[in-house]
C-alpha cells in the first residue's frame, strides 16, 4: 500500500501541520531545505490525504491542511443553553404584544427609551417576533408583530388573552411605587442592553 | 544504576567550589557533589570519608572568608559530631546510633541523587513546544451555544405594567372645592338685605345647613359682597370692634353711608 | 464496503486536527457522536500516523496530534524555547511527579533545603503542578500533584511512563528515609546488601 514516507516528505507534512498560515513552496523550502523534490512531496501528500478527514489543499499557490468540507458540522456543535431575557427585551416584547403591529420608533416612544438594535434581534432569534410589513408613513419603517411561537411559549390562545389595563391595575402591576427600586434613575436615553453573557 | 550527568572533574572542582556557594542548593546538595567525586555507587560511599571532605571544604571556605549560610555550618557541626561518634568506641547503645545516623545520611543522599537524575531525564524528554509541536493556530472545535430564551407570561405582563406605570402622563387632579362665588353672594345678600330693615348679622345672610368648607367660603364671599353692595350704596355696615360681629341693613334712600 | 466506519474515523481525525487542546474520548464524542467505535478509531489513527511527520499521541487520557520529535530541528523557532527552569524548579517538579501527592515539607526533606515560594509558583504558572488537597496531619499542609498538562508537555502517557519510575520504586528510593530504615529492621546499618536494587 502506501510506502513508508521519507524524511523529506515527513518534514513537509510536519511543517504544513504547524504553520500558522498557508505556505508557498518557497516558504516551505526555508524550513525543509532542498533535500528532496518539494513539488513531488506536495503532490504525494495531497493524494495521501485525499479522502481522509484532513486534506492538503492548494489555494493561490499556498498550501495548507484543512478539514474535509463534509465534516464542517462536527467542528461546530450546537448546544441549547437556557437564557433569561434582559429587561429591555422583555419590555420591547411586551410593547409589541400589546400594540402590534408597531414600528421601532413607536416602541421607543412607548418605552420612553430607545431600543437597541440587538434587542429586536434577540426577540427575532427567539422566534417571538416577526417583521410584519412596513408602515405607510414617511420612511416606511418596518413594523413588528408577535409570532405563533410567541403565543405558544407564553401559553396564550390569542393576543386577546393578554390581561388588559384593568387587570394589570388590579394586580398592582401599574403601581409606580417600585419604580425607584427598578433603577429607573440610571437609565440613559440609549440604553445599553447587551444581553448578559 | 544512575546515569551520571556531567560532574565537574576533580581538577576543576576545588576551584569551582571556592568561586561560589550559589552553585549548591544547601549542604545536602554540596555533600552529594562531594560524594559523587568518590566515584562509587552511593550505596557504597564512605560516610566517614565524605564527612572529612565536607569539613575540609568548609574549613577552606572559612579561610577564604566566604559567607557561609548557617545551614552549611549546622551540617558541619553535625558531621563533626557524627565523625567522632563513628570513630570513638561505643560505650552503650545510643539512640540513634552513629551508624544509623550515617545510614540516614546515605539514604538521603541516594534519594536526592535519584530525584536529580530523574529531573534531568524528565527535562531531556521530547517536550511540546521544544521538540514536538502542535498546530500553532488550530481552528478550534466550537461548541456553539444556542440560546434558549426563557420568559414567563408573568414577566411579560409585569414588564408591560412597568412601562405603563412609568410612562403614564402624570395628571394632577385638583379637587373641586365647595365655594360660593362672589356673584352668587352679591345676588343672595342683595336680595336678602331688602327684607332686613334693622341691623342684622352678616351670618344671617348665609345659606342654612352648610358644611364647614362651604360655610367659610360663603362667609368670605358674603362679606366681600356686602362691601360691594355698601359701595353701591345699597346697604350699610356696622362693626363695634375688631372681630366683633358685622351688621348689615338696607340703606334708606335719604341716609348717608354707615360708619 | 460500508462507508460508515470510514466517515467516523475521518470525523475523529478532523476533530483532533482542529482542536485547540488535547481531547478526552468523552470530549471527542460530543463532536463525533456515537456512530462508531471511538477507541478503535483512535488506535487506527495512531497507527496510521506512526512513522509519519505528524503523530497521534495519548497523554493522560487525552489525544492530540503533534509533530514527530526527529523533525524538531526544522520546526523549532527561536521563540519556541521554553522558559528555562532553575535547578530548584526542575528538582521540585521531579519530586512532585515521582512522589505525588506531596507536601512542601516532604519536598524540603528530600532536597535538604527549603523550597522557595517562587519555585512552586513557577511550576503552578506553567500549569504542570496543582494543589491536590491537604494532608490530614497536624497543620493540614497543602499537597501537590502534577497535572494533565505536565504529562502532555513531557510526552508521558501516564505517570507510569516517568523515566526510571519502576526502578526507583523497586529500589525503595521513593520511600521516605524512615520507612526505608524500618524496612532494614534498623539493624546492620553498614551492611548495604539488604537494600536491593
CSV table of N, CA and C in Angstrom, one decimal, chain B residues 111-238:
chain,number,residue,atom,x,y,z
B,111,UNK,N,18.5,9.5,47.8
B,111,UNK,CA,17.2,10.0,47.3
B,111,UNK,C,17.3,11.3,46.6
B,112,UNK,N,18.1,12.1,47.1
B,112,UNK,CA,18.3,13.4,46.4
B,112,UNK,C,18.9,13.1,45.0
B,113,UNK,N,19.9,12.2,45.0
B,113,UNK,CA,20.5,11.9,43.7
B,113,UNK,C,19.5,11.3,42.7
B,114,UNK,N,18.7,10.5,43.2
B,114,UNK,CA,17.7,9.8,42.4
B,114,UNK,C,16.8,10.9,41.8
B,115,UNK,N,16.4,11.9,42.6
B,115,UNK,CA,15.5,12.9,42.0
B,115,UNK,C,16.2,13.8,41.1
B,116,UNK,N,17.4,14.1,41.4
B,116,UNK,CA,18.2,15.0,40.5
B,116,UNK,C,18.4,14.3,39.1
B,117,UNK,N,18.6,13.0,39.2
B,117,UNK,CA,18.8,12.2,38.0
B,117,UNK,C,17.4,12.2,37.2
B,118,UNK,N,16.4,12.0,38.0
B,118,UNK,CA,15.1,11.9,37.3
B,118,UNK,C,14.7,13.2,36.7
B,119,UNK,N,15.0,14.3,37.4
B,119,UNK,CA,14.7,15.6,36.8
B,119,UNK,C,15.4,15.8,35.5
B,120,UNK,N,16.7,15.4,35.4
B,120,UNK,CA,17.5,15.5,34.2
B,120,UNK,C,16.9,14.7,33.1
B,121,UNK,N,16.4,13.5,33.4
B,121,UNK,CA,15.8,12.7,32.4
B,121,UNK,C,14.5,13.2,31.9
B,122,UNK,N,13.8,13.8,32.9
B,122,UNK,CA,12.5,14.4,32.5
B,122,UNK,C,12.7,15.5,31.6
B,123,UNK,N,13.6,16.4,31.9
B,123,UNK,CA,13.9,17.6,31.1
B,123,UNK,C,14.4,17.2,29.7
B,124,UNK,N,15.0,16.0,29.6
B,124,UNK,CA,15.6,15.6,28.3
B,124,UNK,C,14.5,15.0,27.4
B,125,UNK,N,13.3,14.8,27.9
B,125,UNK,CA,12.3,14.2,27.1
B,125,UNK,C,11.8,15.1,25.9
B,126,UNK,N,11.1,14.5,25.0
B,126,UNK,CA,10.6,15.4,23.9
B,126,UNK,C,9.5,16.2,24.4
B,127,UNK,N,9.8,17.5,24.5
B,127,UNK,CA,8.8,18.4,25.2
B,127,UNK,C,8.0,19.2,24.1
B,128,UNK,N,6.8,19.3,24.4
B,128,UNK,CA,5.9,20.1,23.5
B,128,UNK,C,6.4,21.5,23.4
B,129,UNK,N,6.5,22.0,22.2
B,129,UNK,CA,7.0,23.4,22.1
B,129,UNK,C,8.5,23.5,22.0
B,130,UNK,N,9.2,22.4,22.2
B,130,UNK,CA,10.6,22.4,22.1
B,130,UNK,C,11.1,21.4,21.1
B,131,UNK,N,10.5,20.2,21.3
B,131,UNK,CA,10.9,19.1,20.4
B,131,UNK,C,9.8,18.6,19.5
B,132,UNK,N,8.6,18.6,20.0
B,132,UNK,CA,7.5,18.3,19.2
B,132,UNK,C,6.5,19.5,19.3
B,133,UNK,N,5.8,19.6,18.2
B,133,UNK,CA,4.9,20.8,18.1
B,133,UNK,C,3.5,20.4,17.7
B,134,UNK,N,2.6,21.2,18.3
B,134,UNK,CA,1.2,21.1,17.9
B,134,UNK,C,0.9,22.2,17.0
B,135,UNK,N,-0.3,22.2,16.4
B,135,UNK,CA,-0.6,23.2,15.5
B,135,UNK,C,-0.6,24.6,16.2
B,136,UNK,N,0.0,25.5,15.5
B,136,UNK,CA,0.1,26.9,16.1
B,136,UNK,C,-1.2,27.6,16.1
B,137,UNK,N,-2.0,27.4,15.1
B,137,UNK,CA,-3.3,28.2,15.0
B,137,UNK,C,-4.4,27.2,14.7
B,138,UNK,N,-4.7,26.4,15.7
B,138,UNK,CA,-5.8,25.5,15.4
B,138,UNK,C,-7.1,26.2,15.3
B,139,UNK,N,-8.0,25.8,14.4
B,139,UNK,CA,-9.3,26.5,14.3
B,139,UNK,C,-10.1,26.3,15.5
B,140,UNK,N,-10.0,25.2,16.2
B,140,UNK,CA,-10.7,25.0,17.4
B,140,UNK,C,-12.1,24.3,17.1
B,141,UNK,N,-12.4,23.5,18.1
B,141,UNK,CA,-13.8,22.9,18.0
B,141,UNK,C,-14.7,23.8,18.7
B,142,UNK,N,-15.7,24.2,17.9
B,142,UNK,CA,-16.6,25.2,18.5
B,142,UNK,C,-17.9,24.5,19.1
B,143,UNK,N,-18.1,24.9,20.3
B,143,UNK,CA,-19.4,24.5,20.9
B,143,UNK,C,-20.3,25.7,20.8
B,144,UNK,N,-21.1,25.8,19.8
B,144,UNK,CA,-21.9,27.0,19.7
B,144,UNK,C,-23.1,26.9,20.6
B,145,UNK,N,-23.2,27.8,21.5
B,145,UNK,CA,-24.3,27.8,22.4
B,145,UNK,C,-25.5,28.5,21.8
B,146,UNK,N,-26.5,27.7,21.6
B,146,UNK,CA,-27.7,28.3,21.0
B,146,UNK,C,-28.6,28.7,22.2
B,147,UNK,N,-28.9,30.0,22.2
B,147,UNK,CA,-29.7,30.5,23.4
B,147,UNK,C,-31.1,29.9,23.3
B,148,UNK,N,-31.5,29.5,24.4
B,148,UNK,CA,-32.9,29.0,24.6
B,148,UNK,C,-33.6,30.1,25.5
B,149,UNK,N,-34.2,31.1,24.8
B,149,UNK,CA,-34.7,32.2,25.6
B,149,UNK,C,-35.8,31.8,26.5
B,150,UNK,N,-35.8,32.3,27.7
B,150,UNK,CA,-36.8,31.9,28.7
B,150,UNK,C,-37.5,33.2,29.2
B,151,UNK,N,-38.8,33.2,29.3
B,151,UNK,CA,-39.5,34.3,29.9
B,151,UNK,C,-40.9,33.7,30.1
B,152,UNK,N,-41.5,34.2,31.2
B,152,UNK,CA,-42.8,33.7,31.6
B,152,UNK,C,-43.8,34.8,31.2
B,153,UNK,N,-45.1,34.4,31.2
B,153,UNK,CA,-46.1,35.3,30.9
B,153,UNK,C,-46.2,36.4,31.9
B,154,UNK,N,-45.9,36.0,33.2
B,154,UNK,CA,-45.8,37.0,34.2
B,154,UNK,C,-44.8,38.0,34.0
B,155,UNK,N,-43.6,37.6,33.5
B,155,UNK,CA,-42.5,38.5,33.2
B,155,UNK,C,-43.0,39.6,32.2
B,156,UNK,N,-43.8,39.0,31.2
B,156,UNK,CA,-44.2,39.8,30.1
B,156,UNK,C,-45.2,40.9,30.6
B,157,UNK,N,-46.2,40.5,31.3
B,157,UNK,CA,-47.2,41.5,31.7
B,157,UNK,C,-46.7,42.4,32.8
B,158,UNK,N,-45.8,41.9,33.6
B,158,UNK,CA,-45.1,42.8,34.6
B,158,UNK,C,-44.3,43.9,33.9
B,159,UNK,N,-43.6,43.5,32.8
B,159,UNK,CA,-42.8,44.4,32.1
B,159,UNK,C,-43.7,45.5,31.5
B,160,UNK,N,-44.8,45.0,30.9
B,160,UNK,CA,-45.8,46.0,30.3
B,160,UNK,C,-46.3,46.9,31.4
B,161,UNK,N,-46.7,46.4,32.5
B,161,UNK,CA,-47.2,47.2,33.6
B,161,UNK,C,-46.2,48.2,34.0
B,162,UNK,N,-45.0,47.9,34.0
B,162,UNK,CA,-44.0,48.8,34.5
B,162,UNK,C,-43.8,50.0,33.5
B,163,UNK,N,-43.8,49.6,32.2
B,163,UNK,CA,-43.7,50.6,31.2
B,163,UNK,C,-44.9,51.6,31.3
B,164,UNK,N,-46.1,51.1,31.4
B,164,UNK,CA,-47.2,51.9,31.5
B,164,UNK,C,-47.1,52.8,32.8
B,165,UNK,N,-46.7,52.2,33.8
B,165,UNK,CA,-46.7,52.9,35.1
B,165,UNK,C,-45.7,54.1,35.0
B,166,UNK,N,-44.6,53.8,34.3
B,166,UNK,CA,-43.6,54.9,34.3
B,166,UNK,C,-43.8,55.9,33.2
B,167,UNK,N,-44.6,55.6,32.1
B,167,UNK,CA,-44.8,56.5,31.0
B,167,UNK,C,-46.1,57.2,31.1
B,168,UNK,N,-47.0,56.7,32.0
B,168,UNK,CA,-48.3,57.4,32.1
B,168,UNK,C,-48.1,58.9,32.4
B,169,UNK,N,-48.8,59.8,31.6
B,169,UNK,CA,-48.6,61.2,32.0
B,169,UNK,C,-49.2,61.4,33.4
B,170,UNK,N,-48.4,62.2,34.1
B,170,UNK,CA,-48.8,62.4,35.5
B,170,UNK,C,-49.9,63.5,35.5
B,171,UNK,N,-51.1,63.2,35.9
B,171,UNK,CA,-52.2,64.1,36.0
B,171,UNK,C,-52.4,64.6,37.4
B,172,UNK,N,-52.4,65.9,37.5
B,172,UNK,CA,-52.7,66.5,38.8
B,172,UNK,C,-54.1,66.9,38.9
B,173,UNK,N,-55.0,66.1,39.5
B,173,UNK,CA,-56.4,66.4,39.6
B,173,UNK,C,-56.6,67.3,40.8
B,174,UNK,N,-57.1,68.5,40.5
B,174,UNK,CA,-57.4,69.4,41.6
B,174,UNK,C,-58.8,69.2,42.1
B,175,UNK,N,-59.0,68.9,43.3
B,175,UNK,CA,-60.3,68.6,43.8
B,175,UNK,C,-61.2,69.8,43.7
B,176,UNK,N,-62.5,69.6,43.3
B,176,UNK,CA,-63.4,70.7,43.2
B,176,UNK,C,-63.8,71.1,44.6
B,177,UNK,N,-63.4,72.3,45.0
B,177,UNK,CA,-63.7,72.6,46.4
B,177,UNK,C,-65.0,73.4,46.4
B,178,UNK,N,-65.8,73.2,47.5
B,178,UNK,CA,-67.1,73.8,47.6
B,178,UNK,C,-67.0,75.3,47.9
B,179,UNK,N,-67.3,76.1,47.0
B,179,UNK,CA,-67.1,77.5,47.2
B,179,UNK,C,-68.5,78.3,46.8
B,180,UNK,N,-68.7,79.4,47.4
B,180,UNK,CA,-69.7,80.3,47.0
B,180,UNK,C,-69.1,81.4,46.2
B,181,UNK,N,-69.4,81.6,45.0
B,181,UNK,CA,-68.8,82.6,44.2
B,181,UNK,C,-69.2,84.0,44.6
B,182,UNK,N,-68.4,85.0,44.2
B,182,UNK,CA,-68.8,86.4,44.6
B,182,UNK,C,-70.1,86.8,44.0
B,183,UNK,N,-70.3,86.4,42.7
B,183,UNK,CA,-71.6,86.8,42.1
B,183,UNK,C,-72.8,86.2,42.8
B,184,UNK,N,-72.6,84.9,43.2
B,184,UNK,CA,-73.7,84.2,44.0
B,184,UNK,C,-74.0,85.0,45.3
B,185,UNK,N,-72.9,85.4,45.9
B,185,UNK,CA,-73.0,86.1,47.2
B,185,UNK,C,-73.7,87.5,47.1
B,186,UNK,N,-73.3,88.2,46.0
B,186,UNK,CA,-73.9,89.5,45.8
B,186,UNK,C,-75.4,89.4,45.6
B,187,UNK,N,-75.7,88.4,44.8
B,187,UNK,CA,-77.1,88.2,44.5
B,187,UNK,C,-77.9,87.9,45.7
B,188,UNK,N,-77.3,86.9,46.5
B,188,UNK,CA,-78.0,86.5,47.7
B,188,UNK,C,-78.1,87.6,48.7
B,189,UNK,N,-77.0,88.2,49.0
B,189,UNK,CA,-77.0,89.3,50.1
B,189,UNK,C,-77.9,90.5,49.6
B,190,UNK,N,-77.8,90.8,48.3
B,190,UNK,CA,-78.5,91.9,47.7
B,190,UNK,C,-80.0,91.7,47.9
B,191,UNK,N,-80.4,90.4,47.6
B,191,UNK,CA,-81.9,90.2,47.7
B,191,UNK,C,-82.4,90.1,49.1
B,192,UNK,N,-81.5,89.6,50.0
B,192,UNK,CA,-82.0,89.4,51.4
B,192,UNK,C,-82.0,90.7,52.2
B,193,UNK,N,-81.1,91.6,51.8
B,193,UNK,CA,-80.9,92.8,52.7
B,193,UNK,C,-82.1,93.7,52.6
B,194,UNK,N,-82.8,93.6,51.5
B,194,UNK,CA,-84.1,94.4,51.3
B,194,UNK,C,-85.1,94.1,52.4
B,195,UNK,N,-85.0,92.8,52.9
B,195,UNK,CA,-86.0,92.4,53.9
B,195,UNK,C,-85.6,92.8,55.3
B,196,UNK,N,-84.3,93.2,55.4
B,196,UNK,CA,-83.7,93.5,56.8
B,196,UNK,C,-83.8,95.0,57.0
B,197,UNK,N,-84.8,95.4,57.7
B,197,UNK,CA,-84.9,96.8,58.0
B,197,UNK,C,-84.0,97.2,59.1
B,198,UNK,N,-83.8,96.3,60.1
B,198,UNK,CA,-82.9,96.7,61.2
B,198,UNK,C,-81.6,96.0,61.0
B,199,UNK,N,-80.6,96.4,61.9
B,199,UNK,CA,-79.3,95.8,61.8
B,199,UNK,C,-79.4,94.3,61.9
B,200,UNK,N,-78.8,93.6,61.0
B,200,UNK,CA,-78.9,92.1,61.0
B,200,UNK,C,-77.4,91.5,60.8
B,201,UNK,N,-77.1,90.5,61.6
B,201,UNK,CA,-75.7,90.0,61.5
B,201,UNK,C,-75.4,89.4,60.1
B,202,UNK,N,-74.2,89.6,59.6
B,202,UNK,CA,-73.8,89.0,58.3
B,202,UNK,C,-74.1,87.5,58.2
B,203,UNK,N,-73.9,86.8,59.3
B,203,UNK,CA,-74.1,85.3,59.2
B,203,UNK,C,-75.5,85.0,58.9
B,204,UNK,N,-76.4,85.9,59.2
B,204,UNK,CA,-77.8,85.6,58.9
B,204,UNK,C,-78.1,85.5,57.4
B,205,UNK,N,-77.2,86.1,56.6
B,205,UNK,CA,-77.5,86.1,55.2
B,205,UNK,C,-77.0,84.9,54.5
B,206,UNK,N,-76.3,84.0,55.3
B,206,UNK,CA,-75.7,82.8,54.7
B,206,UNK,C,-76.8,81.8,54.5
B,207,UNK,N,-76.5,80.9,53.4
B,207,UNK,CA,-77.5,79.8,53.3
B,207,UNK,C,-77.4,78.9,54.5
B,208,UNK,N,-78.6,78.3,54.9
B,208,UNK,CA,-78.6,77.4,56.0
B,208,UNK,C,-77.9,76.1,55.7
B,209,UNK,N,-77.6,75.3,56.8
B,209,UNK,CA,-77.1,73.9,56.7
B,209,UNK,C,-75.9,73.8,55.8
B,210,UNK,N,-75.0,74.7,55.9
B,210,UNK,CA,-73.8,74.5,55.0
B,210,UNK,C,-72.7,73.7,55.8
B,211,UNK,N,-72.0,72.8,55.1
B,211,UNK,CA,-70.8,72.2,55.8
B,211,UNK,C,-69.7,73.2,55.9
B,212,UNK,N,-68.8,72.8,56.7
B,212,UNK,CA,-67.7,73.8,57.1
B,212,UNK,C,-67.0,74.5,56.0
B,213,UNK,N,-66.4,73.7,55.0
B,213,UNK,CA,-65.7,74.4,54.0
B,213,UNK,C,-66.5,75.4,53.2
B,214,UNK,N,-67.7,75.0,52.9
B,214,UNK,CA,-68.6,75.8,52.1
B,214,UNK,C,-69.1,77.0,52.9
B,215,UNK,N,-69.3,76.8,54.2
B,215,UNK,CA,-69.7,77.9,55.1
B,215,UNK,C,-68.6,79.0,55.2
B,216,UNK,N,-67.4,78.6,55.2
B,216,UNK,CA,-66.3,79.6,55.3
B,216,UNK,C,-66.2,80.4,54.0
B,217,UNK,N,-66.4,79.6,52.9
B,217,UNK,CA,-66.3,80.3,51.6
B,217,UNK,C,-67.5,81.3,51.5
B,218,UNK,N,-68.7,80.8,51.9
B,218,UNK,CA,-69.9,81.7,51.9
B,218,UNK,C,-69.7,82.9,52.7
B,219,UNK,N,-69.1,82.7,53.9
B,219,UNK,CA,-68.9,83.8,54.8
B,219,UNK,C,-68.0,84.9,54.2
B,220,UNK,N,-66.9,84.4,53.6
B,220,UNK,CA,-65.9,85.3,53.0
B,220,UNK,C,-66.6,86.0,51.8
B,221,UNK,N,-67.3,85.2,50.9
B,221,UNK,CA,-67.9,85.8,49.7
B,221,UNK,C,-69.0,86.8,50.1
B,222,UNK,N,-69.7,86.5,51.1
B,222,UNK,CA,-70.8,87.4,51.6
B,222,UNK,C,-70.3,88.7,52.1
B,223,UNK,N,-69.1,88.6,52.8
B,223,UNK,CA,-68.5,89.8,53.4
B,223,UNK,C,-68.1,90.7,52.2
B,224,UNK,N,-67.4,90.1,51.2
B,224,UNK,CA,-67.0,90.9,50.1
B,224,UNK,C,-68.2,91.4,49.3
B,225,UNK,N,-69.3,90.6,49.3
B,225,UNK,CA,-70.5,91.1,48.6
B,225,UNK,C,-71.1,92.3,49.3
B,226,UNK,N,-71.1,92.2,50.7
B,226,UNK,CA,-71.6,93.3,51.5
B,226,UNK,C,-70.9,94.6,51.2
B,227,UNK,N,-69.5,94.4,51.2
B,227,UNK,CA,-68.7,95.6,50.9
B,227,UNK,C,-69.1,96.2,49.5
B,228,UNK,N,-69.2,95.3,48.5
B,228,UNK,CA,-69.6,95.8,47.2
B,228,UNK,C,-70.9,96.5,47.2
B,229,UNK,N,-71.9,95.9,47.9
B,229,UNK,CA,-73.2,96.5,47.9
B,229,UNK,C,-73.2,97.8,48.7
B,230,UNK,N,-72.4,97.9,49.7
B,230,UNK,CA,-72.2,99.1,50.5
B,230,UNK,C,-71.7,100.2,49.6
B,231,UNK,N,-70.6,99.8,48.8
B,231,UNK,CA,-70.0,100.7,47.9
B,231,UNK,C,-71.1,101.3,46.9
B,232,UNK,N,-72.0,100.3,46.5
B,232,UNK,CA,-73.0,100.8,45.6
B,232,UNK,C,-74.1,101.6,46.3
B,233,UNK,N,-74.0,101.7,47.6
B,233,UNK,CA,-75.0,102.5,48.4
B,233,UNK,C,-76.2,101.8,48.6
B,234,UNK,N,-76.2,100.4,48.5
B,234,UNK,CA,-77.5,99.7,48.7
B,234,UNK,C,-77.6,99.2,50.1
B,235,UNK,N,-76.6,99.2,50.9
B,235,UNK,CA,-76.7,98.8,52.3
B,235,UNK,C,-75.7,99.5,53.1
B,236,UNK,N,-75.9,99.4,54.4
B,236,UNK,CA,-75.0,99.9,55.4
B,236,UNK,C,-74.4,98.8,56.2
B,237,UNK,N,-73.1,99.0,56.7
B,237,UNK,CA,-72.4,98.0,57.5
B,237,UNK,C,-72.0,98.6,58.8
B,238,UNK,N,-71.9,97.8,59.9
B,238,UNK,CA,-71.5,98.3,61.2
B,238,UNK,C,-70.8,97.2,62.0
